[in-house]
Coordinates of C-alpha atoms in Angstrom, one line a residue:
X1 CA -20.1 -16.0 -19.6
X2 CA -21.9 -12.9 -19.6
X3 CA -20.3 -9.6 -20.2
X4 CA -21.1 -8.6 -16.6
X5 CA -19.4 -12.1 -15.7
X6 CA -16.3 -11.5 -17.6
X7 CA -15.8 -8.1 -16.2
X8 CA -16.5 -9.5 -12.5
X9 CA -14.3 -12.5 -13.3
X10 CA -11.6 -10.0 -13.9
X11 CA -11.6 -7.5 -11.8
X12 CA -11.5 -10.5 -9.3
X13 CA -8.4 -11.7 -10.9
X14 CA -6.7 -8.3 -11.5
X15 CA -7.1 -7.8 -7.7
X16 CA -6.0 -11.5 -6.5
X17 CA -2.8 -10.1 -7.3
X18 CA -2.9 -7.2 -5.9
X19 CA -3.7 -8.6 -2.9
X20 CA -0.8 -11.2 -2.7
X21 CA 1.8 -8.7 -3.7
X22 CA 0.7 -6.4 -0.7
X23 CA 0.8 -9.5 2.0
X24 CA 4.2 -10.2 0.6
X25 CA 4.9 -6.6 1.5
X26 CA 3.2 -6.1 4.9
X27 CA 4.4 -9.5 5.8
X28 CA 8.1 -7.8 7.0
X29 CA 6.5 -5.0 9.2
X30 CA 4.6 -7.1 10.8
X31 CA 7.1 -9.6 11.7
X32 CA 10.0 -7.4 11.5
X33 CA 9.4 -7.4 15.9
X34 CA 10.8 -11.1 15.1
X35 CA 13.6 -11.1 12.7
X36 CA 14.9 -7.6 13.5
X37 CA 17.6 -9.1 15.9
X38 CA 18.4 -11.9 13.4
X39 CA 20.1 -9.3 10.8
X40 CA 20.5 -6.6 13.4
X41 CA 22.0 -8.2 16.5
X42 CA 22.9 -5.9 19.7
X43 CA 21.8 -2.4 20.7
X44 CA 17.8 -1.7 22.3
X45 CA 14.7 -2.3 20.7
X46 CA 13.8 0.7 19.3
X47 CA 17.7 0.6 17.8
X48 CA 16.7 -2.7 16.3
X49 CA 13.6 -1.6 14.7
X50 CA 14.8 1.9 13.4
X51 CA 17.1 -0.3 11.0
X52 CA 14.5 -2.7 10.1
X53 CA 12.4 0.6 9.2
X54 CA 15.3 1.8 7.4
X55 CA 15.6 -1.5 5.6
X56 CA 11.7 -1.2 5.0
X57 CA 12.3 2.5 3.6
X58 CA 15.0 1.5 0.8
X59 CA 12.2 -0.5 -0.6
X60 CA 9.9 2.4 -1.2
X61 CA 12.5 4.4 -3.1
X62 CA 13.2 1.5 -5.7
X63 CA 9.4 1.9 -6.4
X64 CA 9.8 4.7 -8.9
X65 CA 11.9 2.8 -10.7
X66 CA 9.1 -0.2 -11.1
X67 CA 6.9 2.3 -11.4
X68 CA 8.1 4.0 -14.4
X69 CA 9.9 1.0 -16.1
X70 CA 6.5 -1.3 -15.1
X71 CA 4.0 1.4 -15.8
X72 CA 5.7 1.4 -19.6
X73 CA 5.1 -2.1 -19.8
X74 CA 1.4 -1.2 -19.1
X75 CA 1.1 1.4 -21.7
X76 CA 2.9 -0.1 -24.4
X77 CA 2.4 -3.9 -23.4
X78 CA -0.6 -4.3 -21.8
X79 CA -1.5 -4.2 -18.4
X80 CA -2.2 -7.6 -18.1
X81 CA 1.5 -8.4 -19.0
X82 CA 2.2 -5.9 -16.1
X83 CA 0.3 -7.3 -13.3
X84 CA 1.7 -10.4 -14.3
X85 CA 5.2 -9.7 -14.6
X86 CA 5.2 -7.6 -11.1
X87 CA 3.4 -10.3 -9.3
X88 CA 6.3 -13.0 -10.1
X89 CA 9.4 -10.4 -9.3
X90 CA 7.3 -10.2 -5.3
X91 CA 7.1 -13.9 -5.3
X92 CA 11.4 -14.2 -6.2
X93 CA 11.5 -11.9 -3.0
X94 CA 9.8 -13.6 -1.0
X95 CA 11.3 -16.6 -1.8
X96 CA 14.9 -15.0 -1.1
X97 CA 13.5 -13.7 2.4
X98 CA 12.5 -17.2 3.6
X99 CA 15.8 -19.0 2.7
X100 CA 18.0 -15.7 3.9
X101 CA 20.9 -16.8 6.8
X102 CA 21.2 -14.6 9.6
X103 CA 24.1 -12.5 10.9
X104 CA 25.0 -15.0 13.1
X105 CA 25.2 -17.2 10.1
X106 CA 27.1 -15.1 6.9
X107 CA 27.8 -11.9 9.0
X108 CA 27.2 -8.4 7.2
X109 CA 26.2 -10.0 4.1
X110 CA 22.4 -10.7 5.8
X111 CA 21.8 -7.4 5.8
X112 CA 22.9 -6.0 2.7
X113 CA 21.2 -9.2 0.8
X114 CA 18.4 -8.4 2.8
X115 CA 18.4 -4.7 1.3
X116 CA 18.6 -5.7 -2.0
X117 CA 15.5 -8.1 -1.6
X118 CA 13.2 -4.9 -0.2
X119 CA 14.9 -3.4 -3.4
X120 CA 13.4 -6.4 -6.1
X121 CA 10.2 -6.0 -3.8
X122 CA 10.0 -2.3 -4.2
X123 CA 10.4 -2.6 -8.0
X124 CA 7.7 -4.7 -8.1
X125 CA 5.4 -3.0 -5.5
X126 CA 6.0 0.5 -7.2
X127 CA 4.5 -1.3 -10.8
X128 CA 1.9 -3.0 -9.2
X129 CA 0.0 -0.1 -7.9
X130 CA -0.6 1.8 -11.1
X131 CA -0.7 -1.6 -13.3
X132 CA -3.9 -2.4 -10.7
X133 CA -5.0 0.5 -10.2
X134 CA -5.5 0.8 -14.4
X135 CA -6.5 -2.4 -15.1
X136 CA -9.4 -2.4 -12.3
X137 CA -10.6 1.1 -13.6
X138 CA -10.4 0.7 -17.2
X139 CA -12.3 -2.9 -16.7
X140 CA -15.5 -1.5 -14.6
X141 CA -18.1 -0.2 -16.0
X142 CA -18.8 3.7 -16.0
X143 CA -21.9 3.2 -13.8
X144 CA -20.8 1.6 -10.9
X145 CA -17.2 2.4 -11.1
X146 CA -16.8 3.5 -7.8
X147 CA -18.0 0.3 -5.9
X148 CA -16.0 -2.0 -8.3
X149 CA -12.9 0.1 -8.7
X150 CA -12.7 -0.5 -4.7
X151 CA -11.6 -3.8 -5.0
X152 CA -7.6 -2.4 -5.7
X153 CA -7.7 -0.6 -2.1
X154 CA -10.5 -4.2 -0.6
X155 CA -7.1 -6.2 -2.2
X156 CA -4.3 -3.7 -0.6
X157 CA -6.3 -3.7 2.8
X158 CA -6.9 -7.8 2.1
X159 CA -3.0 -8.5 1.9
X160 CA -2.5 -6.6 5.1
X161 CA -4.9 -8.4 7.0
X162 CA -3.8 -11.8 6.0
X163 CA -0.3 -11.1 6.7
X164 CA -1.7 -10.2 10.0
X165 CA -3.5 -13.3 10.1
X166 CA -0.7 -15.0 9.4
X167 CA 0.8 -13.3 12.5
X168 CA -1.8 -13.8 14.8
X169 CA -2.3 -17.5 14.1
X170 CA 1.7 -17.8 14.7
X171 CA 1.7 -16.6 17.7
X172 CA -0.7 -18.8 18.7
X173 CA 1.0 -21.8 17.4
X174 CA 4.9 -21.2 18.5
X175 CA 6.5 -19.4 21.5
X176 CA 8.3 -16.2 20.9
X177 CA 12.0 -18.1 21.0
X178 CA 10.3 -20.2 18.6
X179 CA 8.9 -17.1 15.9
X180 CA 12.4 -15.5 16.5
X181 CA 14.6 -18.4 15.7
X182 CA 12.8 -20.1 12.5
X183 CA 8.6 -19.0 12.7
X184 CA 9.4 -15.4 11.1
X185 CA 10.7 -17.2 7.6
X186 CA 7.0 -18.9 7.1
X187 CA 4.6 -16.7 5.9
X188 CA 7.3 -15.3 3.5
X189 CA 7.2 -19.0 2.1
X190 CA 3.8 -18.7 1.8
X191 CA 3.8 -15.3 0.0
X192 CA 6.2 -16.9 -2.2
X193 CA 4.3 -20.0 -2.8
X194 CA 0.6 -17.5 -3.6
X195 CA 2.9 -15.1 -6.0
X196 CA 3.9 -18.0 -8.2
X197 CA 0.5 -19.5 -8.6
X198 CA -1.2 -16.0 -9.4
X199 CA 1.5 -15.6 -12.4
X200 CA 0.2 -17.6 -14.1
X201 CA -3.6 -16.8 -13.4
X202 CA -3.0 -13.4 -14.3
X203 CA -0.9 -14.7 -17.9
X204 CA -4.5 -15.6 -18.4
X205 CA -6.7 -12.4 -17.7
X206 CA -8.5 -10.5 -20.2
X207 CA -7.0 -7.2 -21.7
X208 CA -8.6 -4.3 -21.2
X209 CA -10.9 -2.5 -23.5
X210 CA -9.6 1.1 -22.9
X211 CA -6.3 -0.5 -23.8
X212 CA -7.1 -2.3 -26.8
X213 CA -8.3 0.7 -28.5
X214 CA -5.1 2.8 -28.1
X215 CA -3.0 -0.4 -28.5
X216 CA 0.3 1.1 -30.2
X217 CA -0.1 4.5 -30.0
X218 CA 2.1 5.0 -26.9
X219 CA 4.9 3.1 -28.9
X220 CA 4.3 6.6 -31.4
X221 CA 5.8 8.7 -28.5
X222 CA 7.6 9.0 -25.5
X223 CA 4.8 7.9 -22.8
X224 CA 7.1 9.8 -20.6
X225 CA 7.5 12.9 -22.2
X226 CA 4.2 13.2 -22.9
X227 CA 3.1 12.7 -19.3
X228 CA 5.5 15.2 -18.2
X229 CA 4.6 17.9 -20.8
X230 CA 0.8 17.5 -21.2
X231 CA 0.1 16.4 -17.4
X232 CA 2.3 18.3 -14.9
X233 CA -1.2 18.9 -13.0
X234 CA -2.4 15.8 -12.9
X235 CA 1.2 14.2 -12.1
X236 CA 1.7 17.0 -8.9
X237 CA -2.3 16.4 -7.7
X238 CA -1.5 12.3 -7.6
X239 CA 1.6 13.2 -5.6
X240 CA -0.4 15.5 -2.9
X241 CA -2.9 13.1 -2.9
X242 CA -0.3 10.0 -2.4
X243 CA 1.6 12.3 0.6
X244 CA -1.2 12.3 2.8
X245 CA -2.9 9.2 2.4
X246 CA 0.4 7.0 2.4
X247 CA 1.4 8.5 5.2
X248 CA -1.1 8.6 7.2
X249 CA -2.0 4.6 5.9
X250 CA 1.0 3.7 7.1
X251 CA 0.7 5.0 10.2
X252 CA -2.5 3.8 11.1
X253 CA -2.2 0.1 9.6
X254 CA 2.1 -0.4 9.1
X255 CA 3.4 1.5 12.6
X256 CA 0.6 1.5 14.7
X257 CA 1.3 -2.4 16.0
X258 CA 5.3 -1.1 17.0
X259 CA 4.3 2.3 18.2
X260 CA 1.6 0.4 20.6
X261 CA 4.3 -1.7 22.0
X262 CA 7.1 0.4 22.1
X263 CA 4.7 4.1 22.8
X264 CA 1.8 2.3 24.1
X265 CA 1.1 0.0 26.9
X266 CA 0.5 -3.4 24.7
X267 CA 1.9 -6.5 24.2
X268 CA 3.0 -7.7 21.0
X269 CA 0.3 -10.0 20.4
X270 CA -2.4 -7.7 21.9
X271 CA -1.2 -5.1 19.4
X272 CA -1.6 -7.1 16.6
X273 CA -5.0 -8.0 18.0
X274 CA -6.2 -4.6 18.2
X275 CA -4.5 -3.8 14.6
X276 CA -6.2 -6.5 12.6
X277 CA -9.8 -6.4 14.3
X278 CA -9.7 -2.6 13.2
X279 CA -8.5 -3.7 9.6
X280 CA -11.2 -5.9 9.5
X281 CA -13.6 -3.3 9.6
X282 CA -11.6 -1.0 7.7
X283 CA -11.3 -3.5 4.7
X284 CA -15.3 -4.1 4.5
X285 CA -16.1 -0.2 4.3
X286 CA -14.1 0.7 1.4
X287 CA -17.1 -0.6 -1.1
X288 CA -19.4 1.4 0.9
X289 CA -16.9 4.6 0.0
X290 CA -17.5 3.5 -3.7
X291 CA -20.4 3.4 -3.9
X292 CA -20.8 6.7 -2.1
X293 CA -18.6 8.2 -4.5
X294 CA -20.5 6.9 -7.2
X295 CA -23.5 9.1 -6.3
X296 CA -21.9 11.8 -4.5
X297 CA -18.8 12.1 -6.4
X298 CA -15.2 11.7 -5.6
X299 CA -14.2 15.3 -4.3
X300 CA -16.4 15.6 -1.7
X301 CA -15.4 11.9 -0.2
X302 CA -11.7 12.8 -1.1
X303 CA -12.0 15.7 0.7
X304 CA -13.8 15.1 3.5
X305 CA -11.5 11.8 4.1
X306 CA -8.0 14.2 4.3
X307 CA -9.3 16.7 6.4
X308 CA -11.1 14.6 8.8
X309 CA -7.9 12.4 9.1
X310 CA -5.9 15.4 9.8
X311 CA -8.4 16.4 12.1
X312 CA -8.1 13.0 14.2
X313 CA -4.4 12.2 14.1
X314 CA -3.2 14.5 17.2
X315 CA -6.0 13.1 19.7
X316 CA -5.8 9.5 18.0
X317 CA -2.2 9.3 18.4
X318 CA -1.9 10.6 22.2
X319 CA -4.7 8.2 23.1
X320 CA -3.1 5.3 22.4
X321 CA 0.1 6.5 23.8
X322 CA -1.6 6.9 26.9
X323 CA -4.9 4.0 27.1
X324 CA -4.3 0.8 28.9
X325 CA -7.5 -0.2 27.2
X326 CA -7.5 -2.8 24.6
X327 CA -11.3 -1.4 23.4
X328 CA -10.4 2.4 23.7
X329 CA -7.1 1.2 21.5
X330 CA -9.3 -0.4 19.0
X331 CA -12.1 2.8 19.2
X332 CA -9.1 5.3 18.2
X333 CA -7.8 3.4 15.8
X334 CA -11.2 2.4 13.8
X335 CA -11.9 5.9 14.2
X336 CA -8.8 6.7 12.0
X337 CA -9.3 4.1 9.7
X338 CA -13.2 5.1 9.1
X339 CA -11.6 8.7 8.5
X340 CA -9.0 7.6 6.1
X341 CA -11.5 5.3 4.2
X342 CA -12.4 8.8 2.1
X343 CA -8.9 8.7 0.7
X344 CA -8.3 5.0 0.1
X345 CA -11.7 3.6 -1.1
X346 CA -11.4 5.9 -3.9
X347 CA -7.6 7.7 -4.7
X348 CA -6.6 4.6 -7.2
X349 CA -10.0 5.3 -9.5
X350 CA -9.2 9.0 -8.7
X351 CA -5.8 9.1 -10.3
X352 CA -6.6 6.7 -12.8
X353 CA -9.4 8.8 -14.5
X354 CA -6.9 11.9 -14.3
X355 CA -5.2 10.6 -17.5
X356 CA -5.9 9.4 -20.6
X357 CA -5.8 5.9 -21.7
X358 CA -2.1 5.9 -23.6
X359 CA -0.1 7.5 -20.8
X360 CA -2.6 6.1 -17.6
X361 CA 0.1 3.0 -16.6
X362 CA 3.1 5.8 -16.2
X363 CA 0.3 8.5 -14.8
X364 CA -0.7 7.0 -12.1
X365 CA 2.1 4.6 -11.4
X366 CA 5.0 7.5 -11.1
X367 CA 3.8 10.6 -8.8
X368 CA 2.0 7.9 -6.8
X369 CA 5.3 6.2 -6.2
X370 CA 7.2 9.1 -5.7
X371 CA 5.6 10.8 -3.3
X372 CA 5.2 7.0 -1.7
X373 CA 9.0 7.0 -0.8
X374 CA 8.9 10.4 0.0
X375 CA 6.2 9.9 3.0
X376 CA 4.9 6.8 2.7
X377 CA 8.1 4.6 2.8
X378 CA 9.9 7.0 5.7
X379 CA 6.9 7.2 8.1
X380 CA 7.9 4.6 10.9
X381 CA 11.8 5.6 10.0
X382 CA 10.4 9.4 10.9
X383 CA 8.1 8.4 13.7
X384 CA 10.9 6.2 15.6
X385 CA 13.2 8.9 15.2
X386 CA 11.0 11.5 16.6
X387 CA 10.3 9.2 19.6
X388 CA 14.3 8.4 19.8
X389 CA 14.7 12.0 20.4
X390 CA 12.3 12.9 22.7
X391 CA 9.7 14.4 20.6
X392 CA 7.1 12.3 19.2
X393 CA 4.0 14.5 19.4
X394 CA 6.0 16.5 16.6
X395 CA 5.5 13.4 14.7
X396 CA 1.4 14.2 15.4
X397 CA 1.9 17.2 14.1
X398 CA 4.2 16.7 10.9
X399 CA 1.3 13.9 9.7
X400 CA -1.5 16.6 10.2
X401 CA -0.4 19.2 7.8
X402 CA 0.6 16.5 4.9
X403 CA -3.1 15.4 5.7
X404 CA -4.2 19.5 5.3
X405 CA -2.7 20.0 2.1
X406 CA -3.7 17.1 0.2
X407 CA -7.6 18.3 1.5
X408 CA -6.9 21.3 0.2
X409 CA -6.1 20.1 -3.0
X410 CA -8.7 17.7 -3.8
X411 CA -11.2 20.6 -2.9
X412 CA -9.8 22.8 -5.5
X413 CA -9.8 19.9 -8.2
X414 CA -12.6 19.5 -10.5
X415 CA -15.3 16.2 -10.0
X416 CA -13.6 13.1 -11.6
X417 CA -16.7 11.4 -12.1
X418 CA -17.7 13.9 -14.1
X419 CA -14.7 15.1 -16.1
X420 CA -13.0 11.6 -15.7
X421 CA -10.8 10.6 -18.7
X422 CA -11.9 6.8 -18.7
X423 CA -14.1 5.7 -21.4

């Protein structure tokens, strides 16, 4: 195999697993509409969901944790031995999600065992994204970094889709009694079954050459202390950067199926319709942002991706809070998506080539999964809870500024592509 081959061939691999980690993740929001009455009987719907949020939340604040424990793994270990070792702690989740009784079944135990799952899950979600995020950076070649370094967010985007595939062929296949009483536990079977396979694939991946050549110098130091010390700049860009494009990702691909059923006019399966024929479209342009930012550069996509967002979310959001059309539902929302393509085609090459090689695992891996919880993990918690009290255009508003002030900062921060740190 060519060397062109074996860099395709693993940056292909690398992002297999990426992709099956995220379906594993996106497959509870998008079925939580199903299983939220099974752990959290009694109360209204919007009750229900708020704690399945809330259950969805805990996850993102165990990430840190598998951030900094699996991004030391990646610096002193490889990240090879990172992608694998995150991809097999999703799978056990997975796995413990599909077997899990109900409250009808053990009582208050469902829940709380159902907590600590989306607790293993956000340890091994919170590694995965810098371990990937490296791996497919350091691996593609300084040229056309850009368009190959796309396939972490074409992977993330991927895992969404399918879990909305997954959905959306459900639905077509049982009756709601049916997807609330047993359908809900398949496709965490099959995220199981997909995490277990691509273990072992990824034992087998190549290490990277960035990695190999400071092999054993992070074991010299504290990877930790040195990032802290030597890249507080770095570390607090990756976390504005992380506020507004997590939040506003979730919002647009994670909440925007409950808030068109429970804000919007849409039935369940029409919202998941309208969802995954916008993803579709929003998971085949992130090579084309790339590839733009491989001959325009990364700030000025950044940028222009934040603001534009920010820009869109108030008349975005009120549309589809007020449209009882299924194409102006799907216009808005692609809108979004193109908008937000400027952050997520390119932020994981972004951060990555904001550190150097022996602290790059923990670099990007941390601040991203801080900031991750902070807004990311608590947007539909914040959302529903806005709309519980009577306020949700505040919601509109909270998501713009976050959007804002990560624009602002990638405007003031110097051209990546230029003064990137990757070899």
């Amino acid at each position: 195999m060519t060397g062109a081959g074996k860099r395709i061939a693993a940056i292909i691999g690398g992002s297999a697993g990426n992709l099956v980690e995220w379906y594993d993740w996106f497959a509870y929001t998008a079925f939580s509409i199903y299983f939220a009455p099974a752990f959290f009987p009694g109360g209204d719907q919007t009750s229900a969901l708020m704690q399945t949020a809330a259950v969805f939340a805990v996850g993102f604040f165990a990430r840190p944790l598998g951030a900094w424990g699996l991004g030391l793994v990646a610096d002193h270990a490889g990240r090879r031995t990172a992608l694998a070792l995150s991809v097999g702690m999703m799978g056990v989740g997975s796995l413990i999600v599909a077997l899990l009784p109900t409250h009808q079944a053990i009582g208050a135990a469902a829940p709380v065992v159902l907590v600590l799952t989306r607790l293993l899950q956000g340890l091994s979600i919170g590694g995965e994204y810098g371990a990937s995020a490296t791996y497919l950076s350091e691996m593609a070649g300084a040229r056309r970094r850009g368009l190959l370094a796309s396939f972490q967010p074409l992977s993330l985007i991927g895992g969404q889709l399918l879990a909305l595939a997954v959905l959306i062929a459900l639905q077509g296949l049982l009756t709601p009694p049916q997807l609330r009483a047993f359908g809900w536990r398949i496709p965490f079977a099959i995220g199981a079954a997909l995490a277990f396979g691509l273990f072992f694939v990824q034992r087998r991946l190549a290490e990277t050459p960035a990695f190999e050549a400071v092999r054993g110098k992070a074991r010299e130091r504290s990877v930790s202390l040195t990032l802290l010390r030597e890249h507080p700049r770095e570390c607090a860009m990756v976390m504005a950067f992380t506020a507004g494009g997590s939040l506003a990702f979730y919002v647009y691909t994670v909440y925007l199926q409950v808030f068109l059923t429970n804000s919007g006019h849409f039935s369940k399966a029409a919202a998941s319709r309208i969802s995954a024929a916008a993803l579709v479209i929003f998971f085949l342009i992130q090579p084309l942002g790339g590839w733009l930012s491989d001959r325009v550069g990364r700030r000025p996509i950044l940028a222009g991706g934040f603001l534009l967002t920010a820009a869109l979310t108030w008349p975005v959001m009120t549309g589809l809070a007020t449209t009882t059309s299924a194409w102006v539902a799907f216009a808005l929302t692609l809108a979004a998506l193109i908008a937000l393509t400027g952050y997520s085609s390119v932020n994981a090459l972004v951060k990555a080539e904001l550190f150097p090689s022996e602290v790059r695992g923990l670099g990007v891996a941390l601040p991203f999964a801080l900031a991750n919880a902070v807004f990311g993990g608590t947007a539909e918690f914040i959302a529903l809870a806005f709309k519980k009290s009577g306020n949700e255009s505040a919601f509109f508003v909270y998501a713009s500024v976050i959007l804002a002030i990560a624009g602002v900062t990638a405007l003031r921060m110097r051209e990546s592509r230029v003064a990137g740190l990757i070899g």
